[in-house]
mmCIF file of C-alpha atoms and ligand atoms in Angstrom:
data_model
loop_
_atom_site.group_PDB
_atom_site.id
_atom_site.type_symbol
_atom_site.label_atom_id
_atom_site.label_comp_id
_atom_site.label_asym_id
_atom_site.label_seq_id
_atom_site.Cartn_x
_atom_site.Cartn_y
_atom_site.Cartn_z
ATOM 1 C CA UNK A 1 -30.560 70.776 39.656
ATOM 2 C CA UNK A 2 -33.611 70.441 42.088
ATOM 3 C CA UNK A 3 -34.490 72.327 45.394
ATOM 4 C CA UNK A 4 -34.917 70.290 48.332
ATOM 5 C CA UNK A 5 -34.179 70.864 52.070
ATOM 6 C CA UNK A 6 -31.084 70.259 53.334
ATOM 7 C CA UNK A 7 -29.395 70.368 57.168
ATOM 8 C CA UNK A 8 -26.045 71.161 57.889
ATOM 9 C CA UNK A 9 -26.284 70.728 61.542
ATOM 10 C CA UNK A 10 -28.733 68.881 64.376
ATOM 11 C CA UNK A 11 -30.979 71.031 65.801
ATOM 12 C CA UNK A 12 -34.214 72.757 65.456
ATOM 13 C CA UNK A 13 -36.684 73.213 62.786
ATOM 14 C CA UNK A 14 -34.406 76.544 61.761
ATOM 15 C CA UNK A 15 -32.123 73.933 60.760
ATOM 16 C CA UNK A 16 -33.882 73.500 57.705
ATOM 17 C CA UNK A 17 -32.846 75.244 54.748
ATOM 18 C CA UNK A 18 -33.671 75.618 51.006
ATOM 19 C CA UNK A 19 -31.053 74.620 48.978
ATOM 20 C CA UNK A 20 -30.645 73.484 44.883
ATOM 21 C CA UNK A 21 -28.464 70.378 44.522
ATOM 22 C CA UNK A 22 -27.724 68.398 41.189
ATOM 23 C CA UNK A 23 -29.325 65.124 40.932
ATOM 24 C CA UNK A 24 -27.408 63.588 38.317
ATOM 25 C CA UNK A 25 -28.461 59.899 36.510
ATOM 26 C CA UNK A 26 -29.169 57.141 38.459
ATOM 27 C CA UNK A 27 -26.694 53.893 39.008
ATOM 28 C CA UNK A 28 -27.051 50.648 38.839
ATOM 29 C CA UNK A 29 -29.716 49.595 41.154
ATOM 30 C CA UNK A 30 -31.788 52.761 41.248
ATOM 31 C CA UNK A 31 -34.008 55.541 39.853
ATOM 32 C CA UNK A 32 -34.489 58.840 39.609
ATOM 33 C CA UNK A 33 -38.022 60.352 40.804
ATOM 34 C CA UNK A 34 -39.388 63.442 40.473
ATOM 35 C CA UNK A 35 -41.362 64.307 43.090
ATOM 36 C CA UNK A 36 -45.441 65.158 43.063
ATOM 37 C CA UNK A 37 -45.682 65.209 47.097
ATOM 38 C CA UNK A 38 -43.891 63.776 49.903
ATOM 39 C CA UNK A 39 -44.585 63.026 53.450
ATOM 40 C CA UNK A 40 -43.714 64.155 56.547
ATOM 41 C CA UNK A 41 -42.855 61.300 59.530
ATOM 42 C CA UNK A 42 -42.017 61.852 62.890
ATOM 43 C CA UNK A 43 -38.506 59.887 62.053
ATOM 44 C CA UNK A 44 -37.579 63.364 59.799
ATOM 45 C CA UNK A 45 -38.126 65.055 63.260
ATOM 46 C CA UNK A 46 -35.335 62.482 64.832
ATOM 47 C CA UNK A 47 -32.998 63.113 62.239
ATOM 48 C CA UNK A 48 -33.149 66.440 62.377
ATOM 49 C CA UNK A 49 -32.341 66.921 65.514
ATOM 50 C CA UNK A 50 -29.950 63.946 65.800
ATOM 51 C CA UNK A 51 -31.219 61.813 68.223
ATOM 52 C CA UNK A 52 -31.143 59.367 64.989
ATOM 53 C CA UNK A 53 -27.994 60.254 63.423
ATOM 54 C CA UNK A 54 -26.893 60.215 59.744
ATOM 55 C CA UNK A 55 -23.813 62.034 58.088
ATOM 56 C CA UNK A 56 -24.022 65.761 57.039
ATOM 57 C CA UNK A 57 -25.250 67.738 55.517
ATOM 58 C CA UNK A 58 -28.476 65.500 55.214
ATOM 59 C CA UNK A 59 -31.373 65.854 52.273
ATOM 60 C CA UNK A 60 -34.292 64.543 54.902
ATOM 61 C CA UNK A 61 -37.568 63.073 54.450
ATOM 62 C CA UNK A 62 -38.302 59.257 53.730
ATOM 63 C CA UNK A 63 -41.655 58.866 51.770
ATOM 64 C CA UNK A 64 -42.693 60.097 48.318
ATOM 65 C CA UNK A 65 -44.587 59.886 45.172
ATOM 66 C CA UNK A 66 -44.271 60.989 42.083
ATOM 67 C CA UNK A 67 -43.141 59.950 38.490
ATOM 68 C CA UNK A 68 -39.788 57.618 37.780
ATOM 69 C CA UNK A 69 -37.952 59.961 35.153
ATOM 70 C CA UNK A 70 -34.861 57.279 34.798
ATOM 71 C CA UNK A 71 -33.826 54.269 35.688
ATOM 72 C CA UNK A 72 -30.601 52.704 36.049
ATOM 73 C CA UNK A 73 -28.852 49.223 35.128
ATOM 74 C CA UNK A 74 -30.640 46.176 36.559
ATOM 75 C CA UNK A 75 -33.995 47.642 37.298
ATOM 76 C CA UNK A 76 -36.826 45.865 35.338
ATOM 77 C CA UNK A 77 -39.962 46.570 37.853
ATOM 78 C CA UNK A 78 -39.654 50.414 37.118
ATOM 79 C CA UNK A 79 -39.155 52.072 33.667
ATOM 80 C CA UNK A 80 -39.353 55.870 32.809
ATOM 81 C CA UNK A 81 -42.908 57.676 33.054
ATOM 82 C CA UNK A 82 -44.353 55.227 35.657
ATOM 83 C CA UNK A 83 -45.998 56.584 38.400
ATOM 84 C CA UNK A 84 -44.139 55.859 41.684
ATOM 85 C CA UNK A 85 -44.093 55.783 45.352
ATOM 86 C CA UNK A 86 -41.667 54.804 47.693
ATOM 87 C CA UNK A 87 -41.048 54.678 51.995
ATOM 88 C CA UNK A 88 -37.427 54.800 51.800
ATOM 89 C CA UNK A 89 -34.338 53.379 54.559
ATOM 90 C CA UNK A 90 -32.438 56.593 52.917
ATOM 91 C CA UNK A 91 -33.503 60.100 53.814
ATOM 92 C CA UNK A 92 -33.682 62.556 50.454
ATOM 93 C CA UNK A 93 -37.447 63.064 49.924
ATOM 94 C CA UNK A 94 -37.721 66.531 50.755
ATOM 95 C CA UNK A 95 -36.787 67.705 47.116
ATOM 96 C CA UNK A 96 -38.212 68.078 43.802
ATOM 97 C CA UNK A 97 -35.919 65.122 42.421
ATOM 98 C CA UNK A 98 -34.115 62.279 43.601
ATOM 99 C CA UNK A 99 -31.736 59.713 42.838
ATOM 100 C CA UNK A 100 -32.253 56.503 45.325
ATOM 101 C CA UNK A 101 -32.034 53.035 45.158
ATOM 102 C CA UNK A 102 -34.984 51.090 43.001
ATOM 103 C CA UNK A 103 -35.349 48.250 45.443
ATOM 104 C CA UNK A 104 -37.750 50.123 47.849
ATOM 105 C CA UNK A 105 -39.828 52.083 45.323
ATOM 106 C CA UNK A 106 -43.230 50.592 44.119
ATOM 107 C CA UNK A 107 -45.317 51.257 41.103
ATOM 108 C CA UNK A 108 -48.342 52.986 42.464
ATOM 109 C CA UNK A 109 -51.845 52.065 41.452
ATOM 110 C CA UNK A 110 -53.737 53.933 39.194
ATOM 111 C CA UNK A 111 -56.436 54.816 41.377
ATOM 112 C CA UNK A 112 -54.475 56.288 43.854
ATOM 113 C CA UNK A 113 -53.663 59.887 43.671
ATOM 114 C CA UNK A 114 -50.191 61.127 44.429
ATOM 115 C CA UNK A 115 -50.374 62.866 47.441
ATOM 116 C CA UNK A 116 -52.391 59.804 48.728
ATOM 117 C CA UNK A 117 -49.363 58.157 48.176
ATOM 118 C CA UNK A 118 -47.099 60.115 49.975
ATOM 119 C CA UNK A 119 -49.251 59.865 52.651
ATOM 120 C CA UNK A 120 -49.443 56.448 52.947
ATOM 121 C CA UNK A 121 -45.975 54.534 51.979
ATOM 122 C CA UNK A 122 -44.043 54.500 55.505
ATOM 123 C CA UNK A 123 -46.996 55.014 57.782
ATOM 124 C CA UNK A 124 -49.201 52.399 56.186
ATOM 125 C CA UNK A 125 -46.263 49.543 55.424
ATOM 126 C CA UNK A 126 -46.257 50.222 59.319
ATOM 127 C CA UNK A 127 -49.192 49.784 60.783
ATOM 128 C CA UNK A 128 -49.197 46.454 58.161
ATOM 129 C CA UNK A 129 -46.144 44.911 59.840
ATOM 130 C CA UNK A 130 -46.961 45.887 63.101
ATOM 131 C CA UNK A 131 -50.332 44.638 62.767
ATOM 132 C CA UNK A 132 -49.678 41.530 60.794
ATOM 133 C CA UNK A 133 -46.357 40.498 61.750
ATOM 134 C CA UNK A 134 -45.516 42.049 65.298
ATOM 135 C CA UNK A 135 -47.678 39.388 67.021
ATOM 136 C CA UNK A 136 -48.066 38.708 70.529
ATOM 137 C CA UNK A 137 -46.893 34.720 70.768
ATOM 138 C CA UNK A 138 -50.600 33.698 70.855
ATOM 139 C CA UNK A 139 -51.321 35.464 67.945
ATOM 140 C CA UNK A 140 -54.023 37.742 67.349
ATOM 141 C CA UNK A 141 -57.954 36.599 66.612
ATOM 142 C CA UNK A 142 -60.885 38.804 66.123
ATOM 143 C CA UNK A 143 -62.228 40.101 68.996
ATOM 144 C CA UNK A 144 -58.845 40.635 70.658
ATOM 145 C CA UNK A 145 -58.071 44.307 72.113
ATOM 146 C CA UNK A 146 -54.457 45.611 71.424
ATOM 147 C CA UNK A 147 -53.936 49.243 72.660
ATOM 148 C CA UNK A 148 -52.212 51.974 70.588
ATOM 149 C CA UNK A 149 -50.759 54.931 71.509
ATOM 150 C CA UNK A 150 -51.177 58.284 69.694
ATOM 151 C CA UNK A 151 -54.058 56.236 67.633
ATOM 152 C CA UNK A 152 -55.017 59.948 65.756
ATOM 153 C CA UNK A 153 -52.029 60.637 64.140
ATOM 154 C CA UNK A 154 -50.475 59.319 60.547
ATOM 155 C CA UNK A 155 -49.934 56.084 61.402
ATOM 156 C CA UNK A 156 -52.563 55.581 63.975
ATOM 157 C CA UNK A 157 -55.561 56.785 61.731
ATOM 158 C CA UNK A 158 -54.211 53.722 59.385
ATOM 159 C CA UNK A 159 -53.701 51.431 62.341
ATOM 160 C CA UNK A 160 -57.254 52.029 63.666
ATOM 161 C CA UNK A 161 -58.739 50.820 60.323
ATOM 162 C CA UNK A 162 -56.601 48.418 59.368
ATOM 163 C CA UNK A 163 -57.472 46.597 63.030
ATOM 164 C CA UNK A 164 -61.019 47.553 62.373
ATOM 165 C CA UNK A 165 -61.079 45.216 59.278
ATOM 166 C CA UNK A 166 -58.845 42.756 61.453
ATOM 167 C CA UNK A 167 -61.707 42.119 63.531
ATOM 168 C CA UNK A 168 -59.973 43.454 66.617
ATOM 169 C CA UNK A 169 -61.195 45.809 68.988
ATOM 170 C CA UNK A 170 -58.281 48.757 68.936
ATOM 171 C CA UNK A 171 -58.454 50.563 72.169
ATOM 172 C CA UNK A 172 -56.800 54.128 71.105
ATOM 173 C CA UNK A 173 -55.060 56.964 73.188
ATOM 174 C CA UNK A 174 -54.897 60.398 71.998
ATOM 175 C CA UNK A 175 -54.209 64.259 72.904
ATOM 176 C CA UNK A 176 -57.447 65.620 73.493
ATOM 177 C CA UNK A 177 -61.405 65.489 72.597
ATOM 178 C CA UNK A 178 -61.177 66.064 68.815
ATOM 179 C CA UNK A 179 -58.319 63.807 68.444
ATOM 180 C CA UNK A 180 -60.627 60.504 70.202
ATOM 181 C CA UNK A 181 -63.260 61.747 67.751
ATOM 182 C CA UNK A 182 -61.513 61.273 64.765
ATOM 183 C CA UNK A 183 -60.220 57.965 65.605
ATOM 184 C CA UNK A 184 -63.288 56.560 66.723
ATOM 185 C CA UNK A 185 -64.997 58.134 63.335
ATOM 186 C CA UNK A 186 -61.836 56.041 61.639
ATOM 187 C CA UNK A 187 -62.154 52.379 63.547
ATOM 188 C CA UNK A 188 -61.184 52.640 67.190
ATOM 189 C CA UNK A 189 -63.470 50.717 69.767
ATOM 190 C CA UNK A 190 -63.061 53.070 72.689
ATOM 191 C CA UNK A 191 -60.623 56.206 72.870
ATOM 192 C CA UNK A 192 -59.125 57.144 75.778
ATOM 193 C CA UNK A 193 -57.575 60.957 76.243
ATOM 194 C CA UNK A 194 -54.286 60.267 77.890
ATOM 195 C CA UNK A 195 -53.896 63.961 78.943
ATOM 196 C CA UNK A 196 -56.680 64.033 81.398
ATOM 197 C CA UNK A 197 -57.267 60.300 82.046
ATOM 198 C CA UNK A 198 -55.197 57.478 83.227
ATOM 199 C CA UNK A 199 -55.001 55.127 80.434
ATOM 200 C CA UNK A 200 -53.822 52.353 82.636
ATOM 201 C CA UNK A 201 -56.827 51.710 84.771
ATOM 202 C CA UNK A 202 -59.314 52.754 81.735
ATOM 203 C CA UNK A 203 -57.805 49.622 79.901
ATOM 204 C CA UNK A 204 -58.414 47.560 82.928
ATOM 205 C CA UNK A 205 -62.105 48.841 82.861
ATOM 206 C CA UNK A 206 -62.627 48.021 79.291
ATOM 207 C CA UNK A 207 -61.413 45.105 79.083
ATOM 208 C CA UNK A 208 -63.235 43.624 82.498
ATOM 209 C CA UNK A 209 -59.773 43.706 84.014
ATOM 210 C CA UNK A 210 -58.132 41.493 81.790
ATOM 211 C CA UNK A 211 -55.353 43.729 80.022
ATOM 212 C CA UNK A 212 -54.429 43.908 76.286
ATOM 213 C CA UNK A 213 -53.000 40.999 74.173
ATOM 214 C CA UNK A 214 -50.487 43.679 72.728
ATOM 215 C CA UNK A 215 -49.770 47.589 73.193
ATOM 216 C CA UNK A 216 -48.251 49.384 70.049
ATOM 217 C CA UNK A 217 -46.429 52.189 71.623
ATOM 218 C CA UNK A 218 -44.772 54.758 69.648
ATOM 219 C CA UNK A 219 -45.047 57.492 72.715
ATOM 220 C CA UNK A 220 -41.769 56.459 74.067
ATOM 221 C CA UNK A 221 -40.449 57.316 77.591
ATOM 222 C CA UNK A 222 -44.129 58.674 79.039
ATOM 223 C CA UNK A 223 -45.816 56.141 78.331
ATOM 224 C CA UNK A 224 -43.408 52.640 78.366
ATOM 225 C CA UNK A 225 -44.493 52.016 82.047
ATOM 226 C CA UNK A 226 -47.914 52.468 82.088
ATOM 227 C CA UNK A 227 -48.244 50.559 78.799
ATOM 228 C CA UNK A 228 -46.653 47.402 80.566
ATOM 229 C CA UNK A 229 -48.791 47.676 82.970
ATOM 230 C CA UNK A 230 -51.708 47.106 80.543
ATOM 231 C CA UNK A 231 -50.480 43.575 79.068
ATOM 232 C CA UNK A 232 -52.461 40.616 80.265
ATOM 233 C CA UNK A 233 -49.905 37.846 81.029
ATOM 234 C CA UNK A 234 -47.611 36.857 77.841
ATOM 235 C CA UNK A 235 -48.423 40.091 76.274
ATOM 236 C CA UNK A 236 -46.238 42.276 73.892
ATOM 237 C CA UNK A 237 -45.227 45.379 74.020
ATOM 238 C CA UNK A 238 -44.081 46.454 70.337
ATOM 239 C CA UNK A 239 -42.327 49.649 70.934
ATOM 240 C CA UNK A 240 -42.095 51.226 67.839
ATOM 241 C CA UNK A 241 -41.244 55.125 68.397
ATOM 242 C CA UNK A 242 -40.494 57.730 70.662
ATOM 243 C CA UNK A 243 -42.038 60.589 70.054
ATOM 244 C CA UNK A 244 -42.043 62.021 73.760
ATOM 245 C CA UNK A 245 -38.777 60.734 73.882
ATOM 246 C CA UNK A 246 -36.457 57.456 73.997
ATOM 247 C CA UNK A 247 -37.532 54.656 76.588
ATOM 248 C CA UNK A 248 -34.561 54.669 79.384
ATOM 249 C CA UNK A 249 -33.072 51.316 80.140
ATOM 250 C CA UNK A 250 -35.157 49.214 82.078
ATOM 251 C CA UNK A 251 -34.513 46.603 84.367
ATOM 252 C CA UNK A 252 -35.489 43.191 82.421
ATOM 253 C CA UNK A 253 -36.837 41.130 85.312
ATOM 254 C CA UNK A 254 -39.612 43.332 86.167
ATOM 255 C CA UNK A 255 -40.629 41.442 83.105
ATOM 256 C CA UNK A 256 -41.560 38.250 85.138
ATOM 257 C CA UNK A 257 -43.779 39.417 87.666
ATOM 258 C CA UNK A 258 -45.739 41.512 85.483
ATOM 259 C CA UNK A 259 -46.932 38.192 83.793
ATOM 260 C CA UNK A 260 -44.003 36.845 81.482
ATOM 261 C CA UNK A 261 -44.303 39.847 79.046
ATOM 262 C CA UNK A 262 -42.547 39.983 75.973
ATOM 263 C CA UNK A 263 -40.999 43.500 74.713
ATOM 264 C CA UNK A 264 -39.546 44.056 71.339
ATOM 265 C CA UNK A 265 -38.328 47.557 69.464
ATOM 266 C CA UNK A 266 -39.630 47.023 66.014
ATOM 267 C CA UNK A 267 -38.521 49.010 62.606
ATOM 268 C CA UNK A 268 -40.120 49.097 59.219
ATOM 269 C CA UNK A 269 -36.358 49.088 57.776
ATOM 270 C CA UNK A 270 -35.847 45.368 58.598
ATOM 271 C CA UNK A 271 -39.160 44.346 56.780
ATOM 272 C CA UNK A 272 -38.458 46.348 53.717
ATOM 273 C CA UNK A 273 -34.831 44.922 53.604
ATOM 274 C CA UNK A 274 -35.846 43.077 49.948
ATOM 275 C CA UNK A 275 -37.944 44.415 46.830
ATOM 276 C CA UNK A 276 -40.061 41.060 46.804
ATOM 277 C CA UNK A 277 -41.180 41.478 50.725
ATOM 278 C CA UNK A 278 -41.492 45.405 50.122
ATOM 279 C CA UNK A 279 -43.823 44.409 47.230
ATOM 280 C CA UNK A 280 -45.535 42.058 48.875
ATOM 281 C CA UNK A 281 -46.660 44.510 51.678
ATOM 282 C CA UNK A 282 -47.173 47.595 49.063
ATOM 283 C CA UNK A 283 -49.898 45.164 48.174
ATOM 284 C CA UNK A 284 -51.336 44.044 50.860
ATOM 285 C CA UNK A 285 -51.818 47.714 52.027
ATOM 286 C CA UNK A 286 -53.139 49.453 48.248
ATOM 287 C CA UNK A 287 -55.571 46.345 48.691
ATOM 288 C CA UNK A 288 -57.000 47.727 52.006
ATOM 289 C CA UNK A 289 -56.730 50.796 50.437
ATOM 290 C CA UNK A 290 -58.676 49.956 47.060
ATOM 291 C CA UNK A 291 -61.005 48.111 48.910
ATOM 292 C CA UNK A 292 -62.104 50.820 50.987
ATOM 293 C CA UNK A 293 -61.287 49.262 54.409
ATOM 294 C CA UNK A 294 -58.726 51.916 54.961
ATOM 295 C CA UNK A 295 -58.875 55.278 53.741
ATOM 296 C CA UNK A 296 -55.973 57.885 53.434
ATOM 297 C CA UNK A 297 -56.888 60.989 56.321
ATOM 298 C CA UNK A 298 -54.451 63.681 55.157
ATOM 299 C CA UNK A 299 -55.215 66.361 58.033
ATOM 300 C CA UNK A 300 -52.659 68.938 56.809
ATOM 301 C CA UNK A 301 -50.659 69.910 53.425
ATOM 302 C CA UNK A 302 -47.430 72.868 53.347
ATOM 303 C CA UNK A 303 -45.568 73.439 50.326
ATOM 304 C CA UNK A 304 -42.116 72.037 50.865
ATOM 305 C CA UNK A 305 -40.264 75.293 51.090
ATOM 306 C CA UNK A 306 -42.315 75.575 54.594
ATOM 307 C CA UNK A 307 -41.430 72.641 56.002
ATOM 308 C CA UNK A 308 -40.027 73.670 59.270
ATOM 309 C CA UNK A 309 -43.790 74.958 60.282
ATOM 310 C CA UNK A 310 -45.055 71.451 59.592
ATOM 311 C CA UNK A 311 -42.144 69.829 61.857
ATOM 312 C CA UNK A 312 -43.206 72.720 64.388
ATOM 313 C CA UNK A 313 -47.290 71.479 64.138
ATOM 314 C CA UNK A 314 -45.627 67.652 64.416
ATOM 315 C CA UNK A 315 -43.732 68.551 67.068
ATOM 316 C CA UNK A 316 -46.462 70.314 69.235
ATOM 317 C CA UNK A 317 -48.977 67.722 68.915
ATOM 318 C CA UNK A 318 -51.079 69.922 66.770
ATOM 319 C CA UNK A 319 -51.051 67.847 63.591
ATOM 320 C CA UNK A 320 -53.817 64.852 63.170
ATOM 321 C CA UNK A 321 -53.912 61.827 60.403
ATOM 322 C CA UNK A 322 -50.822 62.162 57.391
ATOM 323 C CA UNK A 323 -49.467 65.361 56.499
ATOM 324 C CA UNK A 324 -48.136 66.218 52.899
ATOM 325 C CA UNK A 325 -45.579 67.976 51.605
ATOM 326 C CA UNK A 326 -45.739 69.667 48.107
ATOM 327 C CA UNK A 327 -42.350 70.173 46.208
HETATM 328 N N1 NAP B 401 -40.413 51.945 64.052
HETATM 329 C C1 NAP B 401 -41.052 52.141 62.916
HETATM 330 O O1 NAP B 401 -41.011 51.297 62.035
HETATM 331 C C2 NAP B 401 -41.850 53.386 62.720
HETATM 332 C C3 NAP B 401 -42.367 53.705 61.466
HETATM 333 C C4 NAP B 401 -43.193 54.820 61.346
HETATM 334 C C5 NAP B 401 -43.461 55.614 62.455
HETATM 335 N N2 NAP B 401 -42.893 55.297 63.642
HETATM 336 C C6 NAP B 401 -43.183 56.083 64.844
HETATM 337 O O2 NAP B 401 -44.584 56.128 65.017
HETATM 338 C C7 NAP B 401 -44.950 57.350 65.618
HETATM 339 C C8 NAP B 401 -46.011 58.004 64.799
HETATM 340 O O3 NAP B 401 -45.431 58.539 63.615
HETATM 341 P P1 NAP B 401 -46.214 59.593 62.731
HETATM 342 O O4 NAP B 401 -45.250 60.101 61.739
HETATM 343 O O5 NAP B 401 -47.484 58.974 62.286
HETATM 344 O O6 NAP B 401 -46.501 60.766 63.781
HETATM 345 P P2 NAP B 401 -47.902 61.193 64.447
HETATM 346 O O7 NAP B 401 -48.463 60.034 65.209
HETATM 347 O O8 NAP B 401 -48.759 61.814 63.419
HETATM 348 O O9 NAP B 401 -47.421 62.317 65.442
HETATM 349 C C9 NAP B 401 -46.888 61.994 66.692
HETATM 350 C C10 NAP B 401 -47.970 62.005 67.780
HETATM 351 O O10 NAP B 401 -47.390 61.504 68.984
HETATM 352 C C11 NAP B 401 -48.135 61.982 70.062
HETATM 353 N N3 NAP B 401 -47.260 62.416 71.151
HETATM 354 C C12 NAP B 401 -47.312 61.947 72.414
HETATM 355 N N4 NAP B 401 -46.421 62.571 73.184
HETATM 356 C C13 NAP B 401 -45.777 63.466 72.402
HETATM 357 C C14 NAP B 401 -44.766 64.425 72.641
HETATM 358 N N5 NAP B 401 -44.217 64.592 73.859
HETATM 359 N N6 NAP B 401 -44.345 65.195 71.613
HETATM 360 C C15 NAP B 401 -44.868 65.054 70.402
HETATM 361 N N7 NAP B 401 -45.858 64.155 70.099
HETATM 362 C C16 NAP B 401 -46.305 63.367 71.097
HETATM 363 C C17 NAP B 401 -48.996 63.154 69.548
HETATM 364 O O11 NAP B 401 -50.342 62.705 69.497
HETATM 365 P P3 NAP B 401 -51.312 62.979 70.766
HETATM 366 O O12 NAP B 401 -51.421 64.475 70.916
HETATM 367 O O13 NAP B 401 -52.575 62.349 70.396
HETATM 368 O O14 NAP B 401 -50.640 62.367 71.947
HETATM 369 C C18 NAP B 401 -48.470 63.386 68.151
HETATM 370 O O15 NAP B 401 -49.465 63.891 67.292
HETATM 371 C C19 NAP B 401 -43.664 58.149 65.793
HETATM 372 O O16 NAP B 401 -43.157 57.928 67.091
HETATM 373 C C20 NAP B 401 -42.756 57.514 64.766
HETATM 374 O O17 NAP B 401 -41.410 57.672 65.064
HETATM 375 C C21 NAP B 401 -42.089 54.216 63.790
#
């Protein structure tokens, strides 16, 4: 048996509720983990209230760390006692144990701690395919500006590094004074507060008029205009989230006169479809990480059994970097 945190119905963060389940052995094809620390994403927020919808009741929580206890048929890049992270496509990691499927779960590198690595699994793989593979058709050179939206929070404090050591100049929004602190301190080239100011025409002044290559926008429906409006033309707008809620249809041939603008929705699922490419960009990112170029901001920690406070902070814009749950 293990405790985790379980839903039985959409809703609020009263929703969640303690709970023990059994875990059982794993199957061919996957592990079983015992937790150290998970993370908490903005997606577990989506789930729980069912604007993403799975079948319940629901285990949530997608990103975790902690040591592989078991291992089922078929596995060979795991065995028992390893140490362990994961960003999952199946929600589950809000518990002490789990049973999941091996495919998406990395060994994780000596040097970094656990609760670094719950931290940094879903949020980091993110800001690496967004980054590196969500590409404006020109591509992206140093020196470029890209613009990205809610730049101080768990993926954001990532993204602002990683494009630091991309050579491009990340032009951040954020909630507040503090917030455009901290992601200047962690790579941004200019901040703007998109509470007081109006982030379209302070991206035209940056940039001498010229717009952004790309906008990373994970705001959703307050934002989706005003980012298009900050695309030079051929730019991309990589919507990736909807945290002030989902973008409402739009009508496609605005497109055109804004300057041939590209729009795509973009989710880390269909990158980490295949152990080899989820691998591949596990390394990529614990390189960054080792290296120093990006460093881990956890800006909050509640033990699991409080979770519903943490998706209350999330919620009201009052967390900053990763936050970490401990089981
Ligand atoms: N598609 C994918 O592959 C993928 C993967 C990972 C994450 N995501 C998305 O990326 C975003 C960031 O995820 P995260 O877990 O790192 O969360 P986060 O950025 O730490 O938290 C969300 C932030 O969004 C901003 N925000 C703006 N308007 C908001 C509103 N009305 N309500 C709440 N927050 C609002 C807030 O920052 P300010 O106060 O600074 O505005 C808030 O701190 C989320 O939208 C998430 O769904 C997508």
């Amino acid at each position: 048996m293990a405790r985790a945190i379980q839903i039985s119905a959409f809703g609020g963060p009263e929703v969640l509720q303690g709970v023990d389940l059994p875990v059982g052995e794993p199957g061919p094809g996957q592990v079983r983990i015992r937790h150290h620390a998970c993370g908490l994403n903005y997606i577990d927020v989506y789930q729980r209230t069912g604007l993403y919808q799975n079948p319940l009741p629901l285990v949530l929580g997608m990103e975790g760390a902690g040591i592989v206890e078991a291992v089922g048929e078929g596995v060979a890049h795991l065995q028992p006692g390893d140490r362990a992270a994961y960003a999952a496509a199946t929600p589950g990691a809000y518990s002490e144990a789990r049973v999941m499927p091996a495919a998406q779960v990395v060994q994780l590198p000596d040097g970094i701690d656990f609760e670094t690595g719950a931290a940094m699994m879903l949020k980091g793989l993110t800001a690496q395919y967004l980054l590196k593979r969500t590409l404006p058709v020109e591509g992206l050179q140093p020196g470029d500006w890209v613009l990205w939206h809610a730049a101080a929070g768990g993926v954001g404090l990532i993204a602002c590094q990683w494009a630091r050591a991309l050579g491009l100049r990340l032009i951040g929004t954020a909630g507040g004074e503090a917030k455009c602190r901290l992601a200047l301190e962690h790579g941004a080239a200019a901040m703007i507060d998109y509470t007081r100011e109006d982030f379209v025409a302070r991206v035209r002044d940056i940039t001498g008029g010229r717009g952004v290559k790309v906008v990373y926008d994970s705001v959703g429906r307050d934002t989706f205009e005003g980012s298009l409006a900050c695309l030079r033309p051929f730019g991309l707008l990589a919507s990736f989230g909807n945290s002030s809620g989902p973008v409402p249809p739009f009508a496609i041939g605005s497109l055109g006169p804004k300057g041939s603008l590209y729009v795509t929705r973009a989710t880390l699922f269909t990158h980490i479809a295949t152990r080899e490419r989820t691998q591949e960009m596990a390394d990529e990112l614990f390189d960054v990480v080792a290296s120093g170029e990006v460093k881990i901001f956890i800006g909050q920690h509640w033990p699991l059994q409080d979770v519903a406070q943490a998706h209350r902070a999330l919620e009201a814009r009052r967390t900053t970097g990763s936050t970490v749950l401990l089981p």
